């Protein structure tokens, strides 16, 4: 992902720079690289060849308390992100405003999008498109971003965060509803992402995920064809009771699983921090002002939504 500065989008039909900003925001939150323009020769699969099927893991990592058993609210999920951000001594809130994202999605202000994988059932391993998950009233969410502990925020050092929560069986089905046999079948697959009639192609390879919680899987992703300046990205998805975590990090050079390992290690550490924050209880959530919009009150398009 070549352009990873603040991405803003506004209300009308996307066009020119506004469309580009919206595309890049979507790409960041979906863990899709390749916001830069420019063509390129067709790019081979990330590893240059088929590798043994990755191992998903159900091992329990060291944690402080039991898994969360109740669903979190949007505000509580945001507080979990911000709580970890405070531990990292960030000078800004790390979480975005979920209500604004929901209202824009519910009002239909965002462009139409679709995702298709080949093979088709490999969609189970990638997050839903942002506009789709923002409109989902059955699963609460919060999103944000922060650098790994001790690092400065930058194009390839800001981990994008998506937290989702629901009753545990519903959440497991929504975000981890795949049979283990599918891991081998989807060890490498293609993704086509279409927004407002314009499609982008990606090659995805599943990776062996570090053991973090109840269930997890990881993947690396590159544009196909690869354009000048396009970054790859690495994603880690983790399930812990009623908490689902999706993390992604841009990587400038991503040609093999070994290139992805530093990003995976950094994201695994952050996932453990988020889990510990959730298990010990998120920071207190302030009561919203009387005129605050609820997720069901369309508020038009998101104005000035900006990444840290």
mmCIF file of C-alpha atoms in Angstrom:
data_model
loop_
_atom_site.group_PDB
_atom_site.id
_atom_site.type_symbol
_atom_site.label_atom_id
_atom_site.label_comp_id
_atom_site.label_asym_id
_atom_site.label_seq_id
_atom_site.Cartn_x
_atom_site.Cartn_y
_atom_site.Cartn_z
ATOM 1 C CA UNK A 1 0.000 0.000 0.000
ATOM 2 C CA UNK A 2 1.874 2.982 -1.235
ATOM 3 C CA UNK A 3 -0.258 5.734 0.239
ATOM 4 C CA UNK A 4 -1.049 5.268 3.889
ATOM 5 C CA UNK A 5 -1.391 8.810 5.123
ATOM 6 C CA UNK A 6 -4.642 10.106 6.601
ATOM 7 C CA UNK A 7 -7.537 8.904 4.462
ATOM 8 C CA UNK A 8 -10.660 11.028 4.385
ATOM 9 C CA UNK A 9 -13.947 10.600 2.647
ATOM 10 C CA UNK A 10 -17.072 12.642 2.331
ATOM 11 C CA UNK A 11 -20.605 12.474 1.208
ATOM 12 C CA UNK A 12 -21.181 12.517 -2.547
ATOM 13 C CA UNK A 13 -20.447 10.028 -5.195
ATOM 14 C CA UNK A 14 -16.778 9.208 -5.077
ATOM 15 C CA UNK A 15 -14.634 10.840 -7.703
ATOM 16 C CA UNK A 16 -11.055 11.973 -8.147
ATOM 17 C CA UNK A 17 -9.153 12.388 -4.901
ATOM 18 C CA UNK A 18 -12.202 11.744 -2.719
ATOM 19 C CA UNK A 19 -12.720 8.372 -4.352
ATOM 20 C CA UNK A 20 -9.055 7.553 -3.926
ATOM 21 C CA UNK A 21 -9.131 8.448 -0.242
ATOM 22 C CA UNK A 22 -12.203 6.298 0.289
ATOM 23 C CA UNK A 23 -10.625 3.420 -1.615
ATOM 24 C CA UNK A 24 -7.512 3.587 0.538
ATOM 25 C CA UNK A 25 -9.519 3.731 3.765
ATOM 26 C CA UNK A 26 -11.462 0.689 2.618
ATOM 27 C CA UNK A 27 -8.239 -1.057 1.689
ATOM 28 C CA UNK A 28 -6.635 -0.316 5.051
ATOM 29 C CA UNK A 29 -9.552 -1.620 7.077
ATOM 30 C CA UNK A 30 -9.957 -4.640 4.832
ATOM 31 C CA UNK A 31 -6.211 -5.323 4.879
ATOM 32 C CA UNK A 32 -6.060 -4.816 1.130
ATOM 33 C CA UNK A 33 -2.821 -3.368 -0.212
ATOM 34 C CA UNK A 34 -2.324 -1.512 -3.463
ATOM 35 C CA UNK A 35 -3.775 1.969 -3.079
ATOM 36 C CA UNK A 36 -1.100 3.342 -5.367
ATOM 37 C CA UNK A 37 -1.773 3.929 -9.034
ATOM 38 C CA UNK A 38 0.192 2.496 -11.901
ATOM 39 C CA UNK A 39 0.326 -0.761 -13.732
ATOM 40 C CA UNK A 40 2.806 -3.562 -13.624
ATOM 41 C CA UNK A 41 3.536 -6.984 -14.904
ATOM 42 C CA UNK A 42 1.456 -9.854 -13.547
ATOM 43 C CA UNK A 43 2.646 -10.909 -10.116
ATOM 44 C CA UNK A 44 3.002 -14.543 -9.118
ATOM 45 C CA UNK A 45 1.513 -15.987 -5.956
ATOM 46 C CA UNK A 46 3.095 -14.567 -2.773
ATOM 47 C CA UNK A 47 5.381 -17.530 -2.231
ATOM 48 C CA UNK A 48 6.195 -18.192 -5.857
ATOM 49 C CA UNK A 49 4.806 -21.692 -5.453
ATOM 50 C CA UNK A 50 2.488 -23.797 -3.345
ATOM 51 C CA UNK A 51 3.670 -24.470 0.183
ATOM 52 C CA UNK A 52 2.403 -26.945 2.769
ATOM 53 C CA UNK A 53 -0.956 -26.041 4.253
ATOM 54 C CA UNK A 54 -0.621 -23.677 7.217
ATOM 55 C CA UNK A 55 -1.633 -24.742 10.664
ATOM 56 C CA UNK A 56 -4.493 -23.018 12.409
ATOM 57 C CA UNK A 57 -4.234 -23.225 16.165
ATOM 58 C CA UNK A 58 -6.568 -23.714 19.084
ATOM 59 C CA UNK A 59 -3.867 -23.441 21.729
ATOM 60 C CA UNK A 60 -4.565 -21.147 24.656
ATOM 61 C CA UNK A 61 -1.934 -18.487 25.229
ATOM 62 C CA UNK A 62 -1.055 -17.150 28.676
ATOM 63 C CA UNK A 63 -3.757 -14.766 29.874
ATOM 64 C CA UNK A 64 -4.731 -13.080 33.099
ATOM 65 C CA UNK A 65 -8.378 -14.109 33.481
ATOM 66 C CA UNK A 66 -11.114 -16.135 31.772
ATOM 67 C CA UNK A 67 -12.437 -15.528 28.286
ATOM 68 C CA UNK A 68 -15.144 -12.865 28.029
ATOM 69 C CA UNK A 69 -18.575 -14.496 28.190
ATOM 70 C CA UNK A 70 -20.820 -11.541 27.320
ATOM 71 C CA UNK A 71 -20.877 -9.430 24.193
ATOM 72 C CA UNK A 72 -19.226 -6.012 24.348
ATOM 73 C CA UNK A 73 -20.862 -2.809 23.125
ATOM 74 C CA UNK A 74 -19.339 -0.616 20.412
ATOM 75 C CA UNK A 75 -18.194 1.816 23.089
ATOM 76 C CA UNK A 76 -16.630 -0.926 25.212
ATOM 77 C CA UNK A 77 -14.715 -2.259 22.222
ATOM 78 C CA UNK A 78 -13.441 1.244 21.480
ATOM 79 C CA UNK A 79 -12.430 1.543 25.128
ATOM 80 C CA UNK A 80 -10.424 -1.682 24.831
ATOM 81 C CA UNK A 81 -8.478 -0.239 21.883
ATOM 82 C CA UNK A 82 -7.988 3.103 23.607
ATOM 83 C CA UNK A 83 -6.958 1.378 26.839
ATOM 84 C CA UNK A 84 -4.119 -0.405 25.057
ATOM 85 C CA UNK A 85 -3.272 2.872 23.325
ATOM 86 C CA UNK A 86 -2.939 4.515 26.731
ATOM 87 C CA UNK A 87 -0.583 1.741 27.835
ATOM 88 C CA UNK A 88 1.471 2.541 24.724
ATOM 89 C CA UNK A 89 1.311 6.236 25.734
ATOM 90 C CA UNK A 90 -0.242 7.305 22.432
ATOM 91 C CA UNK A 91 -0.967 11.058 22.272
ATOM 92 C CA UNK A 92 -4.311 10.443 20.515
ATOM 93 C CA UNK A 93 -7.315 8.102 20.884
ATOM 94 C CA UNK A 94 -6.510 4.964 18.889
ATOM 95 C CA UNK A 95 -10.148 4.029 18.131
ATOM 96 C CA UNK A 96 -12.424 5.576 15.519
ATOM 97 C CA UNK A 97 -16.059 6.592 16.064
ATOM 98 C CA UNK A 98 -18.150 3.462 15.419
ATOM 99 C CA UNK A 99 -21.421 5.427 15.403
ATOM 100 C CA UNK A 100 -20.262 7.570 12.479
ATOM 101 C CA UNK A 101 -19.167 4.533 10.507
ATOM 102 C CA UNK A 102 -22.448 2.748 11.211
ATOM 103 C CA UNK A 103 -24.591 5.742 10.282
ATOM 104 C CA UNK A 104 -22.815 6.188 6.970
ATOM 105 C CA UNK A 105 -23.223 2.502 6.121
ATOM 106 C CA UNK A 106 -26.892 2.358 7.146
ATOM 107 C CA UNK A 107 -27.743 5.504 5.171
ATOM 108 C CA UNK A 108 -26.318 4.053 1.965
ATOM 109 C CA UNK A 109 -23.776 6.865 1.625
ATOM 110 C CA UNK A 110 -20.937 4.520 0.742
ATOM 111 C CA UNK A 111 -20.372 2.963 -2.694
ATOM 112 C CA UNK A 112 -21.412 -0.596 -3.490
ATOM 113 C CA UNK A 113 -18.713 -3.220 -2.966
ATOM 114 C CA UNK A 114 -18.292 -6.938 -3.461
ATOM 115 C CA UNK A 115 -15.626 -9.565 -2.809
ATOM 116 C CA UNK A 116 -15.137 -12.858 -4.617
ATOM 117 C CA UNK A 117 -12.506 -15.505 -3.991
ATOM 118 C CA UNK A 118 -11.277 -18.368 -6.144
ATOM 119 C CA UNK A 119 -12.011 -21.006 -4.830
ATOM 120 C CA UNK A 120 -15.284 -19.438 -3.691
ATOM 121 C CA UNK A 121 -15.402 -20.900 -0.171
ATOM 122 C CA UNK A 122 -12.075 -19.274 0.739
ATOM 123 C CA UNK A 123 -13.971 -16.087 1.664
ATOM 124 C CA UNK A 124 -14.184 -17.663 5.131
ATOM 125 C CA UNK A 125 -10.594 -16.585 5.800
ATOM 126 C CA UNK A 126 -10.851 -12.876 4.989
ATOM 127 C CA UNK A 127 -12.718 -10.096 6.816
ATOM 128 C CA UNK A 128 -15.972 -8.754 5.449
ATOM 129 C CA UNK A 129 -15.779 -5.584 3.396
ATOM 130 C CA UNK A 130 -15.832 -2.559 5.745
ATOM 131 C CA UNK A 131 -19.122 -1.107 4.486
ATOM 132 C CA UNK A 132 -20.779 -4.509 4.997
ATOM 133 C CA UNK A 133 -19.554 -5.045 8.541
ATOM 134 C CA UNK A 134 -20.300 -1.448 9.527
ATOM 135 C CA UNK A 135 -23.952 -1.997 8.579
ATOM 136 C CA UNK A 136 -24.248 -5.279 10.523
ATOM 137 C CA UNK A 137 -26.528 -4.605 13.500
ATOM 138 C CA UNK A 138 -26.030 -8.066 15.001
ATOM 139 C CA UNK A 139 -22.310 -7.700 15.702
ATOM 140 C CA UNK A 140 -20.831 -4.757 17.583
ATOM 141 C CA UNK A 141 -17.496 -3.356 16.456
ATOM 142 C CA UNK A 142 -14.741 -0.819 16.947
ATOM 143 C CA UNK A 143 -11.825 -0.022 14.657
ATOM 144 C CA UNK A 144 -8.603 1.907 14.968
ATOM 145 C CA UNK A 145 -4.858 1.697 14.602
ATOM 146 C CA UNK A 146 -1.614 2.001 16.529
ATOM 147 C CA UNK A 147 2.070 1.163 16.079
ATOM 148 C CA UNK A 148 3.592 -1.794 17.916
ATOM 149 C CA UNK A 149 4.945 -1.018 21.369
ATOM 150 C CA UNK A 150 8.055 1.129 21.105
ATOM 151 C CA UNK A 151 7.580 1.949 17.407
ATOM 152 C CA UNK A 152 6.648 5.172 15.646
ATOM 153 C CA UNK A 153 3.493 5.328 13.551
ATOM 154 C CA UNK A 154 4.251 5.217 9.844
ATOM 155 C CA UNK A 155 3.280 3.675 6.494
ATOM 156 C CA UNK A 156 4.539 0.214 7.427
ATOM 157 C CA UNK A 157 4.350 0.454 11.214
ATOM 158 C CA UNK A 158 0.692 1.155 12.007
ATOM 159 C CA UNK A 159 -1.297 -1.958 12.867
ATOM 160 C CA UNK A 160 -4.921 -1.574 11.804
ATOM 161 C CA UNK A 161 -7.394 -3.006 14.336
ATOM 162 C CA UNK A 162 -10.930 -4.362 13.949
ATOM 163 C CA UNK A 163 -12.678 -5.649 17.088
ATOM 164 C CA UNK A 164 -16.063 -7.380 16.814
ATOM 165 C CA UNK A 165 -18.297 -8.882 19.478
ATOM 166 C CA UNK A 166 -21.465 -10.949 19.727
ATOM 167 C CA UNK A 167 -22.759 -14.033 21.522
ATOM 168 C CA UNK A 168 -19.875 -16.479 21.277
ATOM 169 C CA UNK A 169 -21.458 -19.091 18.982
ATOM 170 C CA UNK A 170 -22.785 -16.444 16.603
ATOM 171 C CA UNK A 171 -19.403 -14.702 16.535
ATOM 172 C CA UNK A 172 -17.491 -17.930 15.940
ATOM 173 C CA UNK A 173 -19.808 -18.786 13.048
ATOM 174 C CA UNK A 174 -19.511 -15.306 11.519
ATOM 175 C CA UNK A 175 -15.730 -14.864 11.732
ATOM 176 C CA UNK A 176 -14.337 -18.404 12.088
ATOM 177 C CA UNK A 177 -17.056 -20.551 10.534
ATOM 178 C CA UNK A 178 -14.830 -22.820 8.467
ATOM 179 C CA UNK A 179 -13.931 -26.499 8.731
ATOM 180 C CA UNK A 180 -10.283 -27.366 9.309
ATOM 181 C CA UNK A 181 -10.282 -29.261 6.004
ATOM 182 C CA UNK A 182 -10.747 -25.932 4.231
ATOM 183 C CA UNK A 183 -7.345 -24.711 5.445
ATOM 184 C CA UNK A 184 -5.524 -26.991 3.022
ATOM 185 C CA UNK A 185 -7.879 -26.199 0.145
ATOM 186 C CA UNK A 186 -7.396 -22.459 0.678
ATOM 187 C CA UNK A 187 -3.670 -22.454 1.387
ATOM 188 C CA UNK A 188 -3.391 -20.067 -1.579
ATOM 189 C CA UNK A 189 -6.256 -18.310 -3.336
ATOM 190 C CA UNK A 190 -7.187 -15.231 -5.339
ATOM 191 C CA UNK A 191 -9.403 -12.341 -4.246
ATOM 192 C CA UNK A 192 -11.253 -9.872 -6.461
ATOM 193 C CA UNK A 193 -12.505 -6.741 -4.678
ATOM 194 C CA UNK A 194 -14.939 -4.521 -6.593
ATOM 195 C CA UNK A 195 -15.980 -1.017 -5.572
ATOM 196 C CA UNK A 196 -18.339 1.059 -7.719
ATOM 197 C CA UNK A 197 -17.678 -1.200 -10.686
ATOM 198 C CA UNK A 198 -13.874 -1.049 -10.448
ATOM 199 C CA UNK A 199 -12.083 -4.274 -9.519
ATOM 200 C CA UNK A 200 -8.710 -4.955 -7.904
ATOM 201 C CA UNK A 201 -7.035 -8.350 -7.735
ATOM 202 C CA UNK A 202 -5.023 -9.879 -4.897
ATOM 203 C CA UNK A 203 -3.130 -13.102 -4.246
ATOM 204 C CA UNK A 204 -3.537 -14.454 -0.709
ATOM 205 C CA UNK A 205 -1.603 -17.152 1.105
ATOM 206 C CA UNK A 206 -2.536 -18.558 4.505
ATOM 207 C CA UNK A 207 0.238 -18.594 7.091
ATOM 208 C CA UNK A 208 0.824 -20.492 10.303
ATOM 209 C CA UNK A 209 -0.658 -18.277 13.002
ATOM 210 C CA UNK A 210 1.081 -17.763 16.351
ATOM 211 C CA UNK A 211 -0.944 -19.342 19.206
ATOM 212 C CA UNK A 212 -2.717 -16.418 20.843
ATOM 213 C CA UNK A 213 -6.159 -17.502 22.044
ATOM 214 C CA UNK A 214 -9.044 -19.872 21.350
ATOM 215 C CA UNK A 215 -8.661 -19.851 17.573
ATOM 216 C CA UNK A 216 -6.622 -17.917 15.025
ATOM 217 C CA UNK A 217 -5.454 -17.832 11.436
ATOM 218 C CA UNK A 218 -3.100 -15.583 9.484
ATOM 219 C CA UNK A 219 -2.514 -14.610 5.875
ATOM 220 C CA UNK A 220 -0.288 -12.557 3.591
ATOM 221 C CA UNK A 221 -1.608 -10.623 0.634
ATOM 222 C CA UNK A 222 -0.139 -8.916 -2.425
ATOM 223 C CA UNK A 223 -1.670 -7.066 -5.354
ATOM 224 C CA UNK A 224 -2.115 -8.869 -8.653
ATOM 225 C CA UNK A 225 -0.777 -7.414 -10.884
ATOM 226 C CA UNK A 226 1.636 -5.541 -8.651
ATOM 227 C CA UNK A 227 1.969 -1.830 -9.337
ATOM 228 C CA UNK A 228 4.948 0.432 -8.588
ATOM 229 C CA UNK A 229 5.081 1.244 -4.884
ATOM 230 C CA UNK A 230 2.368 -1.237 -3.886
ATOM 231 C CA UNK A 231 2.869 -2.674 -0.416
ATOM 232 C CA UNK A 232 1.788 -6.132 0.614
ATOM 233 C CA UNK A 233 -0.044 -6.733 3.863
ATOM 234 C CA UNK A 234 -0.150 -9.360 6.578
ATOM 235 C CA UNK A 235 -3.298 -10.174 8.528
ATOM 236 C CA UNK A 236 -3.970 -11.966 11.814
ATOM 237 C CA UNK A 237 -7.456 -12.951 13.003
ATOM 238 C CA UNK A 238 -8.046 -14.167 16.560
ATOM 239 C CA UNK A 239 -11.117 -15.447 18.430
ATOM 240 C CA UNK A 240 -11.351 -15.228 22.217
ATOM 241 C CA UNK A 241 -14.818 -15.993 23.549
ATOM 242 C CA UNK A 242 -17.075 -13.090 22.587
ATOM 243 C CA UNK A 243 -14.196 -11.056 21.147
ATOM 244 C CA UNK A 244 -12.976 -11.300 17.553
ATOM 245 C CA UNK A 245 -9.791 -9.449 16.587
ATOM 246 C CA UNK A 246 -8.589 -8.716 13.060
ATOM 247 C CA UNK A 247 -5.205 -7.016 12.716
ATOM 248 C CA UNK A 248 -3.361 -5.999 9.551
ATOM 249 C CA UNK A 249 -0.004 -4.418 8.851
ATOM 250 C CA UNK A 250 1.470 -3.174 5.571
ATOM 251 C CA UNK A 251 4.800 -4.679 4.522
ATOM 252 C CA UNK A 252 6.935 -3.033 1.851
ATOM 253 C CA UNK A 253 8.617 -6.235 0.661
ATOM 254 C CA UNK A 254 6.432 -9.315 0.927
ATOM 255 C CA UNK A 255 7.633 -12.201 -1.211
ATOM 256 C CA UNK A 256 7.574 -15.133 1.211
ATOM 257 C CA UNK A 257 6.240 -16.180 4.637
ATOM 258 C CA UNK A 258 9.598 -15.242 6.174
ATOM 259 C CA UNK A 259 9.000 -11.641 5.057
ATOM 260 C CA UNK A 260 5.681 -11.742 6.926
ATOM 261 C CA UNK A 261 7.034 -13.093 10.217
ATOM 262 C CA UNK A 262 8.078 -9.781 11.857
ATOM 263 C CA UNK A 263 4.609 -8.353 11.160
ATOM 264 C CA UNK A 264 2.961 -11.497 12.548
ATOM 265 C CA UNK A 265 5.053 -11.332 15.715
ATOM 266 C CA UNK A 266 4.149 -7.666 16.259
ATOM 267 C CA UNK A 267 0.445 -8.323 15.688
ATOM 268 C CA UNK A 268 0.423 -11.376 17.962
ATOM 269 C CA UNK A 269 1.855 -9.229 20.765
ATOM 270 C CA UNK A 270 -0.811 -6.564 20.204
ATOM 271 C CA UNK A 271 -3.578 -9.197 20.050
ATOM 272 C CA UNK A 272 -2.501 -10.490 23.460
ATOM 273 C CA UNK A 273 -2.608 -6.950 24.855
ATOM 274 C CA UNK A 274 -6.116 -6.426 23.480
ATOM 275 C CA UNK A 275 -7.261 -9.764 24.915
ATOM 276 C CA UNK A 276 -5.801 -8.982 28.329
ATOM 277 C CA UNK A 277 -7.460 -5.564 28.267
ATOM 278 C CA UNK A 278 -10.814 -7.174 27.428
ATOM 279 C CA UNK A 279 -10.472 -9.922 30.024
ATOM 280 C CA UNK A 280 -9.533 -7.616 32.859
ATOM 281 C CA UNK A 281 -12.343 -5.246 31.895
ATOM 282 C CA UNK A 282 -12.271 -2.332 29.437
ATOM 283 C CA UNK A 283 -11.911 1.197 30.817
ATOM 284 C CA UNK A 284 -15.113 2.857 31.934
ATOM 285 C CA UNK A 285 -17.255 4.143 29.077
ATOM 286 C CA UNK A 286 -18.599 7.679 29.287
ATOM 287 C CA UNK A 287 -22.333 8.199 28.817
ATOM 288 C CA UNK A 288 -22.952 9.617 25.317
ATOM 289 C CA UNK A 289 -24.275 13.195 25.060
ATOM 290 C CA UNK A 290 -28.084 13.527 24.753
ATOM 291 C CA UNK A 291 -27.895 14.441 21.055
ATOM 292 C CA UNK A 292 -25.584 11.587 20.045
ATOM 293 C CA UNK A 293 -26.718 9.482 17.106
ATOM 294 C CA UNK A 294 -27.480 5.834 17.727
ATOM 295 C CA UNK A 295 -26.246 3.209 15.267
ATOM 296 C CA UNK A 296 -29.781 3.093 13.785
ATOM 297 C CA UNK A 297 -29.961 6.832 13.074
ATOM 298 C CA UNK A 298 -28.519 7.523 9.630
ATOM 299 C CA UNK A 299 -26.320 10.560 9.817
ATOM 300 C CA UNK A 300 -25.251 10.829 6.226
ATOM 301 C CA UNK A 301 -21.786 10.140 5.025
ATOM 302 C CA UNK A 302 -18.818 10.121 7.327
ATOM 303 C CA UNK A 303 -17.166 13.508 7.315
ATOM 304 C CA UNK A 304 -13.467 13.820 7.955
ATOM 305 C CA UNK A 305 -12.948 10.273 9.185
ATOM 306 C CA UNK A 306 -9.206 10.053 9.575
ATOM 307 C CA UNK A 307 -6.675 7.467 10.577
ATOM 308 C CA UNK A 308 -4.168 8.387 13.251
#
